[in-house]
Amino acid sequence: MGYRILETDSIPAYLRERGHWDDAGEIRVREVSDGNMNRVFLAASVDGTRSLAVKQALPWVRVAGPSWPMSPERADAEARAYEQVARVAPDKIPAIHGYDGENHALVMEDMSDLEVLRTVLNEGASYGPDTSVRIGEFVAQLAFATSDFGMESADRKALVAASVSPELCKITEDVVLSEPYVEHEHNHWHPDLSDLAAELRADTRLRTEVADLRHLFMTSAQALLHGDLHTGSVMVGEREGTPVVRVFDPEFSFTGPIGFDLGLYWANTLVSAERARALGTLTDHADQLGLSWRAFEAQFRRLWPTRVDTFFDDAYLDRFLRRVWTESLGFAGAEIVRRVIGFAHLTDLTTLPDPVPASRRSLLLGRELIVRRAELASPEAVRALT
Amino acid sequence: MGYRILETDSIPAYLRERGHWDDAGEIRVREVSDGNMNRVFLAASVDGTRSLAVKQALPWVRVAGPSWPMSPERADAEARAYEQVARVAPDKIPAIHGYDGENHALVMEDMSDLEVLRTVLNEGASYGPDTSVRIGEFVAQLAFATSDFGMESADRKALVAASVSPELCKITEDVVLSEPYVEHEHNHWHPDLSDLAAELRADTRLRTEVADLRHLFMTSAQALLHGDLHTGSVMVGEREGTPVVRVFDPEFSFTGPIGFDLGLYWANTLVSAERARALGTLTDHADQLGLSWRAFEAQFRRLWPTRVDTFFDDAYLDRFLRRVWTESLGFAGAEIVRRVIGFAHLTDLTTLPDPVPASRRSLLLGRELIVRRAELASPEAVRALT
């Protein structure tokens, strides 16, 4: 029957066809598309006792329209990532009720009672004690399970092959890991940042370090990543008195360097701290890098005795984690820089009354994280930079 | 029609069917299978003016028989590697006339006028000025063309996915990069090496370094490799007065760390030098690491201006080559160790009147290359170890 674009009107029949909804009552549907790429619908029974979300990848970038084509197969990557996480950390992602590869549509848990972490933070909230711990654990659980420590060699190679994602990786390779350091039409910035943007473009040491991170991103097939783990890819809230953290939108998923997931999250927490500092509301924002790192490390070490390949010894684990730490810092730096002078900026900064001081501090911090990543030995050393 | 095992008798009809031989004259065929894995036939016209080789992968390891099954798809990897090399260095591999994926059979140049490099060396010859230079160039040409420097990002990812090779990589992961450092039934050695073998197994620093190399082998998808580039995978000779060097048998090909190809070759040259030293015939053997490295580096630098991705700058190239150098030394060390106390030993050593002194020197050199690879800055520094 082939791919068809789902609309608000066609969702009820679609859900019934696919076996997700068997009672005969009315289904109310509204479109709640929010991200740049895809459409999302919420379907609910009239009495509100039942609801589902349907997310469909269009054959283009949603906000741009058909003039920016993009293969809807990105939803396959998303479904694959959810499938891997569901094996090891089902509590940290939305429940997935089914994936329809023909229409590139996921039917999943309605999370409309939760809020996007970035939104909550921008509204002045703190992170609280759980969020970054859960994120650190999430990265460790997904990474361990899909690394050569958690997965048999042959299964791993099949996963590497299945998870290549040329189009979406290219976006990261370009937008995150090169454009901000050269002249490019995608780049833009507040006029009062022009001097710093020019300095970064002229910084040959920085360029070489970013090239190193870029090549690592392109070649280091350590584990399946979320691939876009910023604070806009995390939902938080409470259900029955218990804090809930859900990571979503893993459509940039591929097999890459573990530090890329940690680094993206750290960058976004560090920028949130710059926002909070600028507003005089800084509470626990600057603790999040340390919290998530320690949770990542503790979880990875907890899983280590279950590794399928015991040739990797404890001394190697120490070295491996040290390397993940260092690479994470580099990717964090690159994510900060691109979010200030690259293609897609952060509302954390753009909605500040005066975005310039926090943006300047962020840019300089990003540069330090990239060029000094090998000498920054601990979360405390990073904190001393801010 | 499905896979069928070719025999001496069926080769003439097979070559005609596949369009490789259109004259009606008699074709004489003999089996010349030599490696462990596959069958090779030579087909020649009675007057000797025309000849071809046919290499077929059986669904098992040839020398072991059906009790050791092995997917014949390894021949796909071989054909893929030849195809990539043919684009950039056709003079350094046998001419490939066709690959029959259904029967996992390659029809290729008859190289029976050439000799296997290891055989020539074991018979007392020197390397001569060309061999290692050609090998260094070969590695650079294949590696550059199939790296993110020589290939567009999306094509690269397709190649990474197509070239995963679980079965054959697993052999290397086990036989080269772990078994020699633990108790394993595959391991064996001359009784006078027992003390050293035990020392290496008890060496925790060495174990951690090998784990590091092993994980690199499993995760670092830098470029398409030959995957088994020892001196038994190189043919040498002369045609019409010109030296000829042909690399063959790339069935272990996959996308991995470039240093693995260089390291394997270096290990085999270093062991050949230990043989020559033991016999008092050492001539140019110890120069080959330096010759092949310099040829590799020069060729890679020659290709650098043609890179498809100019974000990678010259300073990054220096760093990248330094890393390849260091990793190559580590892989060289691991290859030496496994060839003395692991599963498959080298005739370079086993055919010596007294293999013990050269084997001991080789083992100690292998260990040094692994644990000190980061501080050995040049071919001269390596030579000083021997």
PDB file of N, CA and C in Angstrom, chain B residues 89-164:
ATOM      1  N   ALA B  89      44.748   1.376  -6.832  1.00  0.00           N
ATOM      2  CA  ALA B  89      46.089   0.783  -6.903  1.00  0.00           C
ATOM      3  C   ALA B  89      46.038  -0.551  -7.651  1.00  0.00           C
ATOM      4  N   PRO B  90      45.509  -0.508  -8.892  1.00  0.00           N
ATOM      5  CA  PRO B  90      45.306  -1.768  -9.626  1.00  0.00           C
ATOM      6  C   PRO B  90      46.618  -2.511  -9.885  1.00  0.00           C
ATOM      7  N   ASP B  91      47.729  -1.780  -9.865  1.00  0.00           N
ATOM      8  CA  ASP B  91      49.015  -2.424 -10.140  1.00  0.00           C
ATOM      9  C   ASP B  91      49.522  -3.245  -8.960  1.00  0.00           C
ATOM     10  N   LYS B  92      48.835  -3.149  -7.803  1.00  0.00           N
ATOM     11  CA  LYS B  92      49.365  -3.824  -6.607  1.00  0.00           C
ATOM     12  C   LYS B  92      48.536  -5.038  -6.195  1.00  0.00           C
ATOM     13  N   ILE B  93      47.570  -5.419  -7.016  1.00  0.00           N
ATOM     14  CA  ILE B  93      46.792  -6.630  -6.761  1.00  0.00           C
ATOM     15  C   ILE B  93      46.698  -7.421  -8.064  1.00  0.00           C
ATOM     16  N   PRO B  94      46.341  -8.702  -7.982  1.00  0.00           N
ATOM     17  CA  PRO B  94      46.108  -9.451  -9.224  1.00  0.00           C
ATOM     18  C   PRO B  94      44.931  -8.840  -9.987  1.00  0.00           C
ATOM     19  N   ALA B  95      44.976  -8.928 -11.301  1.00  0.00           N
ATOM     20  CA  ALA B  95      43.829  -8.487 -12.111  1.00  0.00           C
ATOM     21  C   ALA B  95      42.648  -9.407 -11.792  1.00  0.00           C
ATOM     22  N   ILE B  96      41.510  -8.804 -11.539  1.00  0.00           N
ATOM     23  CA  ILE B  96      40.306  -9.589 -11.202  1.00  0.00           C
ATOM     24  C   ILE B  96      39.403  -9.596 -12.425  1.00  0.00           C
ATOM     25  N   HIS B  97      39.106 -10.784 -12.930  1.00  0.00           N
ATOM     26  CA  HIS B  97      38.276 -10.866 -14.140  1.00  0.00           C
ATOM     27  C   HIS B  97      36.796 -10.987 -13.821  1.00  0.00           C
ATOM     28  N   GLY B  98      36.489 -11.381 -12.615  1.00  0.00           N
ATOM     29  CA  GLY B  98      35.071 -11.445 -12.263  1.00  0.00           C
ATOM     30  C   GLY B  98      34.882 -12.116 -10.922  1.00  0.00           C
ATOM     31  N   TYR B  99      33.779 -11.761 -10.280  1.00  0.00           N
ATOM     32  CA  TYR B  99      33.424 -12.424  -9.032  1.00  0.00           C
ATOM     33  C   TYR B  99      32.030 -13.002  -9.179  1.00  0.00           C
ATOM     34  N   ASP B 100      31.894 -14.248  -8.819  1.00  0.00           N
ATOM     35  CA  ASP B 100      30.621 -14.967  -8.903  1.00  0.00           C
ATOM     36  C   ASP B 100      30.127 -15.164  -7.474  1.00  0.00           C
ATOM     37  N   GLY B 101      29.244 -14.238  -7.067  1.00  0.00           N
ATOM     38  CA  GLY B 101      28.788 -14.232  -5.675  1.00  0.00           C
ATOM     39  C   GLY B 101      27.996 -15.479  -5.302  1.00  0.00           C
ATOM     40  N   GLU B 102      27.343 -16.086  -6.277  1.00  0.00           N
ATOM     41  CA  GLU B 102      26.547 -17.277  -5.989  1.00  0.00           C
ATOM     42  C   GLU B 102      27.435 -18.449  -5.577  1.00  0.00           C
ATOM     43  N   ASN B 103      28.555 -18.583  -6.289  1.00  0.00           N
ATOM     44  CA  ASN B 103      29.472 -19.687  -5.979  1.00  0.00           C
ATOM     45  C   ASN B 103      30.690 -19.231  -5.174  1.00  0.00           C
ATOM     46  N   HIS B 104      30.684 -17.949  -4.795  1.00  0.00           N
ATOM     47  CA  HIS B 104      31.785 -17.414  -3.995  1.00  0.00           C
ATOM     48  C   HIS B 104      33.132 -17.721  -4.644  1.00  0.00           C
ATOM     49  N   ALA B 105      33.184 -17.465  -5.945  1.00  0.00           N
ATOM     50  CA  ALA B 105      34.386 -17.781  -6.712  1.00  0.00           C
ATOM     51  C   ALA B 105      34.908 -16.549  -7.449  1.00  0.00           C
ATOM     52  N   LEU B 106      36.205 -16.327  -7.318  1.00  0.00           N
ATOM     53  CA  LEU B 106      36.882 -15.232  -8.007  1.00  0.00           C
ATOM     54  C   LEU B 106      37.662 -15.803  -9.186  1.00  0.00           C
ATOM     55  N   VAL B 107      37.528 -15.157 -10.340  1.00  0.00           N
ATOM     56  CA  VAL B 107      38.367 -15.519 -11.475  1.00  0.00           C
ATOM     57  C   VAL B 107      39.386 -14.402 -11.638  1.00  0.00           C
ATOM     58  N   MET B 108      40.640 -14.791 -11.581  1.00  0.00           N
ATOM     59  CA  MET B 108      41.665 -13.753 -11.484  1.00  0.00           C
ATOM     60  C   MET B 108      42.943 -14.142 -12.218  1.00  0.00           C
ATOM     61  N   GLU B 109      43.853 -13.204 -12.226  1.00  0.00           N
ATOM     62  CA  GLU B 109      45.153 -13.378 -12.861  1.00  0.00           C
ATOM     63  C   GLU B 109      45.882 -14.604 -12.313  1.00  0.00           C
ATOM     64  N   ASP B 110      46.486 -15.343 -13.193  1.00  0.00           N
ATOM     65  CA  ASP B 110      47.382 -16.435 -12.796  1.00  0.00           C
ATOM     66  C   ASP B 110      48.697 -15.811 -12.322  1.00  0.00           C
ATOM     67  N   MET B 111      49.023 -16.012 -11.068  1.00  0.00           N
ATOM     68  CA  MET B 111      50.271 -15.434 -10.539  1.00  0.00           C
ATOM     69  C   MET B 111      51.315 -16.523 -10.284  1.00  0.00           C
ATOM     70  N   SER B 112      51.177 -17.650 -10.984  1.00  0.00           N
ATOM     71  CA  SER B 112      52.082 -18.761 -10.668  1.00  0.00           C
ATOM     72  C   SER B 112      53.531 -18.509 -11.097  1.00  0.00           C
ATOM     73  N   ASP B 113      53.740 -17.420 -11.835  1.00  0.00           N
ATOM     74  CA  ASP B 113      55.127 -17.039 -12.145  1.00  0.00           C
ATOM     75  C   ASP B 113      55.760 -16.235 -10.998  1.00  0.00           C
ATOM     76  N   LEU B 114      54.947 -15.844 -10.043  1.00  0.00           N
ATOM     77  CA  LEU B 114      55.476 -15.074  -8.906  1.00  0.00           C
ATOM     78  C   LEU B 114      55.639 -16.002  -7.714  1.00  0.00           C
ATOM     79  N   GLU B 115      56.288 -15.487  -6.675  1.00  0.00           N
ATOM     80  CA  GLU B 115      56.469 -16.305  -5.475  1.00  0.00           C
ATOM     81  C   GLU B 115      55.968 -15.569  -4.253  1.00  0.00           C
ATOM     82  N   VAL B 116      55.555 -16.346  -3.280  1.00  0.00           N
ATOM     83  CA  VAL B 116      55.111 -15.758  -2.021  1.00  0.00           C
ATOM     84  C   VAL B 116      56.326 -15.133  -1.321  1.00  0.00           C
ATOM     85  N   LEU B 117      56.158 -13.896  -0.869  1.00  0.00           N
ATOM     86  CA  LEU B 117      57.278 -13.173  -0.250  1.00  0.00           C
ATOM     87  C   LEU B 117      57.892 -13.976   0.901  1.00  0.00           C
ATOM     88  N   ARG B 118      57.054 -14.542   1.752  1.00  0.00           N
ATOM     89  CA  ARG B 118      57.618 -15.282   2.895  1.00  0.00           C
ATOM     90  C   ARG B 118      58.522 -16.428   2.432  1.00  0.00           C
ATOM     91  N   THR B 119      58.084 -17.110   1.375  1.00  0.00           N
ATOM     92  CA  THR B 119      58.873 -18.228   0.849  1.00  0.00           C
ATOM     93  C   THR B 119      60.234 -17.748   0.362  1.00  0.00           C
ATOM     94  N   VAL B 120      60.208 -16.665  -0.385  1.00  0.00           N
ATOM     95  CA  VAL B 120      61.447 -16.097  -0.926  1.00  0.00           C
ATOM     96  C   VAL B 120      62.387 -15.706   0.208  1.00  0.00           C
ATOM     97  N   LEU B 121      61.820 -15.086   1.225  1.00  0.00           N
ATOM     98  CA  LEU B 121      62.640 -14.642   2.362  1.00  0.00           C
ATOM     99  C   LEU B 121      63.204 -15.848   3.111  1.00  0.00           C
ATOM    100  N   ASN B 122      62.322 -16.833   3.325  1.00  0.00           N
ATOM    101  CA  ASN B 122      62.782 -18.024   4.053  1.00  0.00           C
ATOM    102  C   ASN B 122      63.897 -18.743   3.302  1.00  0.00           C
ATOM    103  N   GLU B 123      63.909 -18.580   1.988  1.00  0.00           N
ATOM    104  CA  GLU B 123      64.971 -19.203   1.196  1.00  0.00           C
ATOM    105  C   GLU B 123      66.245 -18.370   1.198  1.00  0.00           C
ATOM    106  N   GLY B 124      66.217 -17.251   1.913  1.00  0.00           N
ATOM    107  CA  GLY B 124      67.454 -16.501   2.104  1.00  0.00           C
ATOM    108  C   GLY B 124      67.568 -15.204   1.327  1.00  0.00           C
ATOM    109  N   ALA B 125      66.547 -14.871   0.551  1.00  0.00           N
ATOM    110  CA  ALA B 125      66.621 -13.638  -0.233  1.00  0.00           C
ATOM    111  C   ALA B 125      66.435 -12.405   0.645  1.00  0.00           C
ATOM    112  N   SER B 126      66.877 -11.287   0.152  1.00  0.00           N
ATOM    113  CA  SER B 126      66.575 -10.009   0.807  1.00  0.00           C
ATOM    114  C   SER B 126      65.242  -9.489   0.260  1.00  0.00           C
ATOM    115  N   TYR B 127      64.769  -8.406   0.838  1.00  0.00           N
ATOM    116  CA  TYR B 127      63.517  -7.813   0.368  1.00  0.00           C
ATOM    117  C   TYR B 127      63.711  -7.070  -0.958  1.00  0.00           C
ATOM    118  N   GLY B 128      64.897  -6.502  -1.103  1.00  0.00           N
ATOM    119  CA  GLY B 128      65.090  -5.633  -2.257  1.00  0.00           C
ATOM    120  C   GLY B 128      64.446  -4.284  -2.007  1.00  0.00           C
ATOM    121  N   PRO B 129      64.728  -3.345  -2.900  1.00  0.00           N
ATOM    122  CA  PRO B 129      64.314  -1.962  -2.633  1.00  0.00           C
ATOM    123  C   PRO B 129      62.822  -1.680  -2.806  1.00  0.00           C
ATOM    124  N   ASP B 130      62.089  -2.541  -3.500  1.00  0.00           N
ATOM    125  CA  ASP B 130      60.727  -2.164  -3.882  1.00  0.00           C
ATOM    126  C   ASP B 130      59.625  -2.688  -2.972  1.00  0.00           C
ATOM    127  N   THR B 131      59.807  -3.896  -2.492  1.00  0.00           N
ATOM    128  CA  THR B 131      58.683  -4.605  -1.886  1.00  0.00           C
ATOM    129  C   THR B 131      57.976  -3.783  -0.811  1.00  0.00           C
ATOM    130  N   SER B 132      58.728  -3.364   0.189  1.00  0.00           N
ATOM    131  CA  SER B 132      58.080  -2.693   1.322  1.00  0.00           C
ATOM    132  C   SER B 132      57.574  -1.302   0.955  1.00  0.00           C
ATOM    133  N   VAL B 133      58.227  -0.698  -0.019  1.00  0.00           N
ATOM    134  CA  VAL B 133      57.730   0.595  -0.504  1.00  0.00           C
ATOM    135  C   VAL B 133      56.351   0.400  -1.130  1.00  0.00           C
ATOM    136  N   ARG B 134      56.226  -0.638  -1.946  1.00  0.00           N
ATOM    137  CA  ARG B 134      54.927  -0.908  -2.577  1.00  0.00           C
ATOM    138  C   ARG B 134      53.861  -1.231  -1.520  1.00  0.00           C
ATOM    139  N   ILE B 135      54.258  -1.983  -0.493  1.00  0.00           N
ATOM    140  CA  ILE B 135      53.294  -2.339   0.546  1.00  0.00           C
ATOM    141  C   ILE B 135      52.834  -1.081   1.300  1.00  0.00           C
ATOM    142  N   GLY B 136      53.773  -0.224   1.642  1.00  0.00           N
ATOM    143  CA  GLY B 136      53.408   1.027   2.319  1.00  0.00           C
ATOM    144  C   GLY B 136      52.461   1.854   1.459  1.00  0.00           C
ATOM    145  N   GLU B 137      52.776   1.947   0.178  1.00  0.00           N
ATOM    146  CA  GLU B 137      51.900   2.687  -0.743  1.00  0.00           C
ATOM    147  C   GLU B 137      50.525   2.028  -0.836  1.00  0.00           C
ATOM    148  N   PHE B 138      50.536   0.711  -0.926  1.00  0.00           N
ATOM    149  CA  PHE B 138      49.274  -0.037  -1.001  1.00  0.00           C
ATOM    150  C   PHE B 138      48.372   0.306   0.181  1.00  0.00           C
ATOM    151  N   VAL B 139      48.921   0.226   1.385  1.00  0.00           N
ATOM    152  CA  VAL B 139      48.103   0.510   2.568  1.00  0.00           C
ATOM    153  C   VAL B 139      47.590   1.947   2.512  1.00  0.00           C
ATOM    154  N   ALA B 140      48.445   2.877   2.138  1.00  0.00           N
ATOM    155  CA  ALA B 140      48.013   4.278   2.073  1.00  0.00           C
ATOM    156  C   ALA B 140      46.931   4.470   1.020  1.00  0.00           C
ATOM    157  N   GLN B 141      47.090   3.855  -0.131  1.00  0.00           N
ATOM    158  CA  GLN B 141      46.112   4.051  -1.206  1.00  0.00           C
ATOM    159  C   GLN B 141      44.748   3.480  -0.848  1.00  0.00           C
ATOM    160  N   LEU B 142      44.752   2.252  -0.311  1.00  0.00           N
ATOM    161  CA  LEU B 142      43.480   1.644   0.080  1.00  0.00           C
ATOM    162  C   LEU B 142      42.864   2.409   1.255  1.00  0.00           C
ATOM    163  N   ALA B 143      43.700   2.727   2.238  1.00  0.00           N
ATOM    164  CA  ALA B 143      43.182   3.382   3.441  1.00  0.00           C
ATOM    165  C   ALA B 143      42.635   4.770   3.119  1.00  0.00           C
ATOM    166  N   PHE B 144      43.403   5.544   2.384  1.00  0.00           N
ATOM    167  CA  PHE B 144      42.938   6.901   2.070  1.00  0.00           C
ATOM    168  C   PHE B 144      41.628   6.855   1.294  1.00  0.00           C
ATOM    169  N   ALA B 145      41.580   6.007   0.269  1.00  0.00           N
ATOM    170  CA  ALA B 145      40.402   5.974  -0.611  1.00  0.00           C
ATOM    171  C   ALA B 145      39.141   5.558   0.122  1.00  0.00           C
ATOM    172  N   THR B 146      39.292   4.784   1.194  1.00  0.00           N
ATOM    173  CA  THR B 146      38.118   4.260   1.886  1.00  0.00           C
ATOM    174  C   THR B 146      37.949   4.882   3.264  1.00  0.00           C
ATOM    175  N   SER B 147      38.662   5.972   3.508  1.00  0.00           N
ATOM    176  CA  SER B 147      38.525   6.715   4.763  1.00  0.00           C
ATOM    177  C   SER B 147      37.587   7.890   4.543  1.00  0.00           C
ATOM    178  N   ASP B 148      37.300   8.612   5.618  1.00  0.00           N
ATOM    179  CA  ASP B 148      36.496   9.826   5.488  1.00  0.00           C
ATOM    180  C   ASP B 148      37.274  10.948   4.821  1.00  0.00           C
ATOM    181  N   PHE B 149      38.534  10.704   4.496  1.00  0.00           N
ATOM    182  CA  PHE B 149      39.295  11.695   3.739  1.00  0.00           C
ATOM    183  C   PHE B 149      39.094  11.472   2.236  1.00  0.00           C
ATOM    184  N   GLY B 150      38.976  10.218   1.838  1.00  0.00           N
ATOM    185  CA  GLY B 150      38.924   9.914   0.408  1.00  0.00           C
ATOM    186  C   GLY B 150      37.539   9.596  -0.116  1.00  0.00           C
ATOM    187  N   MET B 151      36.576   9.455   0.785  1.00  0.00           N
ATOM    188  CA  MET B 151      35.246   9.005   0.369  1.00  0.00           C
ATOM    189  C   MET B 151      34.181   9.870   1.033  1.00  0.00           C
ATOM    190  N   GLU B 152      33.150  10.198   0.288  1.00  0.00           N
ATOM    191  CA  GLU B 152      32.049  10.995   0.834  1.00  0.00           C
ATOM    192  C   GLU B 152      31.429  10.258   2.019  1.00  0.00           C
ATOM    193  N   SER B 153      31.007  11.044   2.985  1.00  0.00           N
ATOM    194  CA  SER B 153      30.458  10.529   4.237  1.00  0.00           C
ATOM    195  C   SER B 153      29.399   9.436   4.030  1.00  0.00           C
ATOM    196  N   ALA B 154      28.454   9.653   3.142  1.00  0.00           N
ATOM    197  CA  ALA B 154      27.373   8.667   2.970  1.00  0.00           C
ATOM    198  C   ALA B 154      27.889   7.380   2.322  1.00  0.00           C
ATOM    199  N   ASP B 155      28.793   7.505   1.343  1.00  0.00           N
ATOM    200  CA  ASP B 155      29.367   6.315   0.703  1.00  0.00           C
ATOM    201  C   ASP B 155      30.167   5.503   1.710  1.00  0.00           C
ATOM    202  N   ARG B 156      30.881   6.209   2.549  1.00  0.00           N
ATOM    203  CA  ARG B 156      31.675   5.568   3.596  1.00  0.00           C
ATOM    204  C   ARG B 156      30.799   4.734   4.511  1.00  0.00           C
ATOM    205  N   LYS B 157      29.674   5.314   4.912  1.00  0.00           N
ATOM    206  CA  LYS B 157      28.808   4.597   5.850  1.00  0.00           C
ATOM    207  C   LYS B 157      28.233   3.346   5.184  1.00  0.00           C
ATOM    208  N   ALA B 158      27.927   3.470   3.890  1.00  0.00           N
ATOM    209  CA  ALA B 158      27.450   2.284   3.171  1.00  0.00           C
ATOM    210  C   ALA B 158      28.555   1.225   3.125  1.00  0.00           C
ATOM    211  N   LEU B 159      29.786   1.656   2.937  1.00  0.00           N
ATOM    212  CA  LEU B 159      30.902   0.704   2.895  1.00  0.00           C
ATOM    213  C   LEU B 159      31.117   0.056   4.262  1.00  0.00           C
ATOM    214  N   VAL B 160      31.045   0.849   5.317  1.00  0.00           N
ATOM    215  CA  VAL B 160      31.186   0.299   6.669  1.00  0.00           C
ATOM    216  C   VAL B 160      30.141  -0.800   6.883  1.00  0.00           C
ATOM    217  N   ALA B 161      28.900  -0.502   6.505  1.00  0.00           N
ATOM    218  CA  ALA B 161      27.820  -1.468   6.718  1.00  0.00           C
ATOM    219  C   ALA B 161      28.043  -2.720   5.866  1.00  0.00           C
ATOM    220  N   ALA B 162      28.431  -2.517   4.594  1.00  0.00           N
ATOM    221  CA  ALA B 162      28.582  -3.664   3.690  1.00  0.00           C
ATOM    222  C   ALA B 162      29.770  -4.527   4.087  1.00  0.00           C
ATOM    223  N   SER B 163      30.755  -3.930   4.728  1.00  0.00           N
ATOM    224  CA  SER B 163      32.009  -4.663   4.951  1.00  0.00           C
ATOM    225  C   SER B 163      32.121  -5.282   6.333  1.00  0.00           C
ATOM    226  N   VAL B 164      31.063  -5.213   7.145  1.00  0.00           N
ATOM    227  CA  VAL B 164      31.171  -5.906   8.432  1.00  0.00           C
ATOM    228  C   VAL B 164      31.396  -7.387   8.150  1.00  0.00           C
TER     229      VAL B 164
END
